[in-house]
Structures are given as C-alpha cells and as structure tokens.
Short mmCIF file of C-alpha atoms and ligand atoms in Angstrom, two decimals:
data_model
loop_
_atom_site.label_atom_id
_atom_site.label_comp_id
_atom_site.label_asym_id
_atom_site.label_seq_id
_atom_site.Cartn_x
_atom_site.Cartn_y
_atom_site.Cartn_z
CA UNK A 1 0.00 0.00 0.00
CA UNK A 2 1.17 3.51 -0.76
CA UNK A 3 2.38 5.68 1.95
CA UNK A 4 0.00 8.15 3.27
CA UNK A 5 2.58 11.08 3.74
CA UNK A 6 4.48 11.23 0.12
CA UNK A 7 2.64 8.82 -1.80
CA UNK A 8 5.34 7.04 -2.55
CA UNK A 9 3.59 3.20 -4.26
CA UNK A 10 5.38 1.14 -1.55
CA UNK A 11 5.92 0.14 2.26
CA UNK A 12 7.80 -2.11 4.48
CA UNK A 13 5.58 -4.20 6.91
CA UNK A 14 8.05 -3.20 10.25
CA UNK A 15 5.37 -5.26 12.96
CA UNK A 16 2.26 -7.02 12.98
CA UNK A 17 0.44 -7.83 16.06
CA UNK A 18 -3.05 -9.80 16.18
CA UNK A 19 -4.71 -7.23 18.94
CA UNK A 20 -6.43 -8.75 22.06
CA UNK A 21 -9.84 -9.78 20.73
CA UNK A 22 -7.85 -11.49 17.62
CA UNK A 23 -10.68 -9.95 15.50
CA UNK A 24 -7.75 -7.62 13.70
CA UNK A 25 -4.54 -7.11 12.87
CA UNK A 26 -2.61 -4.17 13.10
CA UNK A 27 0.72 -3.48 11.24
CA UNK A 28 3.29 -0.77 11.45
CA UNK A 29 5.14 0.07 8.39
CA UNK A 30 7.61 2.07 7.27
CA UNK A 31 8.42 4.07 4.17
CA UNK A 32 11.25 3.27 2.21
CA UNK A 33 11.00 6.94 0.21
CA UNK A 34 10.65 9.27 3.09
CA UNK A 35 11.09 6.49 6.23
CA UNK A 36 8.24 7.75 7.93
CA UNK A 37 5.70 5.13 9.73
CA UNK A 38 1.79 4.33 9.92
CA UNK A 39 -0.24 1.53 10.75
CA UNK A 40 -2.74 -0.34 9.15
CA UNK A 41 -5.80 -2.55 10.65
CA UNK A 42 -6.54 -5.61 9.15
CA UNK A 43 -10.53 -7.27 9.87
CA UNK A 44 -11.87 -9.87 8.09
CA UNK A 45 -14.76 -8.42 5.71
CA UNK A 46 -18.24 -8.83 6.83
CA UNK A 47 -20.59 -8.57 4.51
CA UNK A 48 -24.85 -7.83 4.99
CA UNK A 49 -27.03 -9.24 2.64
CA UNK A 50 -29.74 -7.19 2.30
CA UNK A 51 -33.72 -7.90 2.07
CA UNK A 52 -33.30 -7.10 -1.69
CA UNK A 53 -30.67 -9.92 -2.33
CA UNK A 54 -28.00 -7.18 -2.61
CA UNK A 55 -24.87 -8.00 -0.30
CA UNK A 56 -22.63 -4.51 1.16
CA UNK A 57 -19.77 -4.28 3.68
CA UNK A 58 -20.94 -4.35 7.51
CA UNK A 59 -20.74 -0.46 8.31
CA UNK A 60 -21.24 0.75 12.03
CA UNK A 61 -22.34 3.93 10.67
CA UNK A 62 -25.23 2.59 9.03
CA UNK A 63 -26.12 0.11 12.36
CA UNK A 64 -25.58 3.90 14.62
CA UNK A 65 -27.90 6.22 12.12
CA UNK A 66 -30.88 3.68 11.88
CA UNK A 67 -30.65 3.99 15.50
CA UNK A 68 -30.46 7.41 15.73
CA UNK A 69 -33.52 7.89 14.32
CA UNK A 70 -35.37 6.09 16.23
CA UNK A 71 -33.53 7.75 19.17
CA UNK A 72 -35.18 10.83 17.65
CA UNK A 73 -36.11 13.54 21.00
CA UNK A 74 -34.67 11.04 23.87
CA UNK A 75 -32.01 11.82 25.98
CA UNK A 76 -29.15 9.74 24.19
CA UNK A 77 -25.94 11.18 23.63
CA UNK A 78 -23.86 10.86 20.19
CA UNK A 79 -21.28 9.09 23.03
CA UNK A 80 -23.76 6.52 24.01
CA UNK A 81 -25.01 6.08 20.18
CA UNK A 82 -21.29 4.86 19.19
CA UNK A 83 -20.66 3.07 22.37
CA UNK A 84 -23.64 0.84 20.83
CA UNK A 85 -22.55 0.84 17.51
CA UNK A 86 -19.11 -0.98 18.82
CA UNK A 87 -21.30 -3.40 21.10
CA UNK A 88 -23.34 -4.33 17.84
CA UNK A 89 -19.89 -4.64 15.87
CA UNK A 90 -18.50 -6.93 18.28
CA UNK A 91 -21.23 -8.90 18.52
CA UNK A 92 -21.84 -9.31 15.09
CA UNK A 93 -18.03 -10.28 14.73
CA UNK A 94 -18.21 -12.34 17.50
CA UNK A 95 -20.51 -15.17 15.45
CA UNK A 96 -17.61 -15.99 13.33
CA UNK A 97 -19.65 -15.16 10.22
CA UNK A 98 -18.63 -13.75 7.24
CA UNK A 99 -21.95 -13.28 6.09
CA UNK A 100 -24.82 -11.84 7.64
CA UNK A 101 -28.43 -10.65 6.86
CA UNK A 102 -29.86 -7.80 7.92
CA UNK A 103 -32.06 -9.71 9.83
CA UNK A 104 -29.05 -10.42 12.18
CA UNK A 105 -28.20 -7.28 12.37
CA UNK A 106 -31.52 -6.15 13.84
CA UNK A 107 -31.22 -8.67 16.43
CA UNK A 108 -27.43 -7.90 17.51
CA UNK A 109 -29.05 -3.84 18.11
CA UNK A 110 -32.01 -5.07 20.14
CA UNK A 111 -30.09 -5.99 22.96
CA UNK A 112 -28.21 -3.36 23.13
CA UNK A 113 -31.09 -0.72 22.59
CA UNK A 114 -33.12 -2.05 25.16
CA UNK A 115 -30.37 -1.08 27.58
CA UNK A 116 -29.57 2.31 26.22
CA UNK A 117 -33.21 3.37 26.25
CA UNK A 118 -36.83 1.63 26.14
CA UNK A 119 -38.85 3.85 24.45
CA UNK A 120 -36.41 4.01 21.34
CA UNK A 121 -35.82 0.20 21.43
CA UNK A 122 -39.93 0.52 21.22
CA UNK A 123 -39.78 2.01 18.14
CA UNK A 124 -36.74 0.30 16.82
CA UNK A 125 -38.36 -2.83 17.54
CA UNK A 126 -42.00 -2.03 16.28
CA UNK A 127 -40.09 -1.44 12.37
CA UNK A 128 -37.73 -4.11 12.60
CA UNK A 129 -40.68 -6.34 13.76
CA UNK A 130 -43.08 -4.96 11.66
CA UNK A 131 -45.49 -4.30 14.22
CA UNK A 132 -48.88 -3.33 12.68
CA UNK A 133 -51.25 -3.13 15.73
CA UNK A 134 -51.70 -1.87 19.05
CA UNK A 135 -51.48 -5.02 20.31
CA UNK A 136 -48.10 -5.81 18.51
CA UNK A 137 -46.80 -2.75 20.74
CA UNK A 138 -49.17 -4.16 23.80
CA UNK A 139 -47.31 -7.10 23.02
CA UNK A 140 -43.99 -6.22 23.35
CA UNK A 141 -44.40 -3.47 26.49
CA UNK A 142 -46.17 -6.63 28.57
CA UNK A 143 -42.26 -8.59 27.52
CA UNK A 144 -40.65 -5.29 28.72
CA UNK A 145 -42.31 -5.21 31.83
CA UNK A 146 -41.63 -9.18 32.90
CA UNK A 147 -37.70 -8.40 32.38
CA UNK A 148 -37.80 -5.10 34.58
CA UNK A 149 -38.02 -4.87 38.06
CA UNK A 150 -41.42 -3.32 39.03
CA UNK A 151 -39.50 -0.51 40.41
CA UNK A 152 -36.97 0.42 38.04
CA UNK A 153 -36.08 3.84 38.29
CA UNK A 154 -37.68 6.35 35.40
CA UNK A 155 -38.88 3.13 34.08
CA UNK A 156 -41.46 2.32 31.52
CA UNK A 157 -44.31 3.92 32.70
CA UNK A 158 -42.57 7.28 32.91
CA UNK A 159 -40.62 7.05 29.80
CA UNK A 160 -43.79 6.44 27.82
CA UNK A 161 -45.73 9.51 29.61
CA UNK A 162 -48.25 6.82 30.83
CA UNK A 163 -50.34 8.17 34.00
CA UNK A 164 -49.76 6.30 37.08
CA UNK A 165 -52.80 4.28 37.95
CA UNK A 166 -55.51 6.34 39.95
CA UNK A 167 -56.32 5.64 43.18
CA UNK A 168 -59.11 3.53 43.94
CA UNK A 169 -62.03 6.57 44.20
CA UNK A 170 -64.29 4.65 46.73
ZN1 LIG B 1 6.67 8.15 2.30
#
C-alpha cells in the first residue's frame, strides 16, 4: 500500500500484532521513500445481505444512524449512540460469520437498545418487527415489563408519559 505522507507506491511491513480480541490485525510500516511510519488494521470483511438480495460491507455507521432515528427527542448522547454501535460490531463479529443478513443485524441492536433506552428500542423494535397493531406494541411493552423490576427507576411507565394508575375513588 502507498504511503499516506508522500505517496510514494510502496511500504515495508516493520510489525504485525493480532490485537487482544484477535478480531484484527494491526501493522506498522515504514516508508522506504521518506522512512516515515503508519499503521494499518486488518478485519476480516463482513458482509450484509440485504432484504433485496443485494450483499454490502458491515458499516457501524449505518447500524448507529438507523438507530439514531429512532432515538429521535430522547435523551441519548452521540457518546452513548457509538458506544452501541461498537457493542453491535462486536457482537456481530463475534458469530464468526462472514456473512450476515440484515435480519441479524436487527437482532445484535435489540439488545443493546433495550439497555440504552426503552422507548427508542420501542420504536426500533416495532419497524424491525413490523409491528402493525396496538397489540403488537401491547405485546412487546407486557415482555418489557416481565424483564424489569417493578420498580426500576424512570422506568417504563414514565418514559412512555403513561399516568400512574388512579387511586381507587371509593
Ligand atoms: Zn513516504
């Protein structure tokens, strides 16, 4: 590969080194025009084959944006939105797969959405689901609310702007 500083068509591989997950490689190399060093990142390709048949390279930008918008007006931070991009990359990764469908994808950001915040996991979840009915959502809150504690703290109930239950009135 050419050398990012003078452009020069060829490098010297100077060390390689498999980092700790083993999912890359990185290598340092050298110049041999103008001696000065980089490093490169080798992963194995993953490709998504999409609904259409069409298969593109894995891209944690595309995984973070879908979820962005459906983080549209909740209090997530562009920190938290690539923290879960890298959970869904490693995931992903971690099935050993060189191939994936989209499918999979949606699964691998579930998980991780549900933790980040439960009214965009909601609406994540109600696409990639294809929800079509109240009860769909009904569905899905009523799964929510067996995996939370009854307590949790600005839980479900206040997220979704749903009125505590009245007191009984007689
Ligand atoms: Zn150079």
């Amino acid at each position: 590969m050419h050398c990012p500083f003078c452009r020069h068509p060829d490098s010297r591989v100077v060390d390689s080194r498999t980092t700790d997950d083993g999912a890359s490689i990185r290598r340092r190399r050298q110049c041999p025009d103008c001696g000065r060093r980089f490093t490169t990142v080798e992963t194995a390709s993953l490709m998504v084959i999409k609904r259409s048949g069409v298969t593109e390279p894995f891209s944690r930008n595309k995984v973070i944006a879908g979820v962005r918008k459906a983080c549209q007006g909740r209090p997530v931070t562009e920190d938290a939105l690539a923290q879960l991009g890298q959970r869904v990359e490693e995931a992903v990764r971690a099935t050993g797969s060189a191939e994936l469908s989209t499918h999979d994808v949606g699964l691998a950001i579930l998980g991780p959405l549900q933790d980040l915040d439960l009214v965009a996991y909601l609406r994540f979840a109600s696409v990639y689901r294809a929800f079509d009915s109240l009860e769909d959502f009904d569905r899905a809150i009523t799964e929510l609310r067996e995996q939370l504690p009854p307590t949790t703290p600005g839980g479900l109930d206040e997220d979704l702007g749903v009125p505590a239950p009245a007191a009984a009135t007689d």
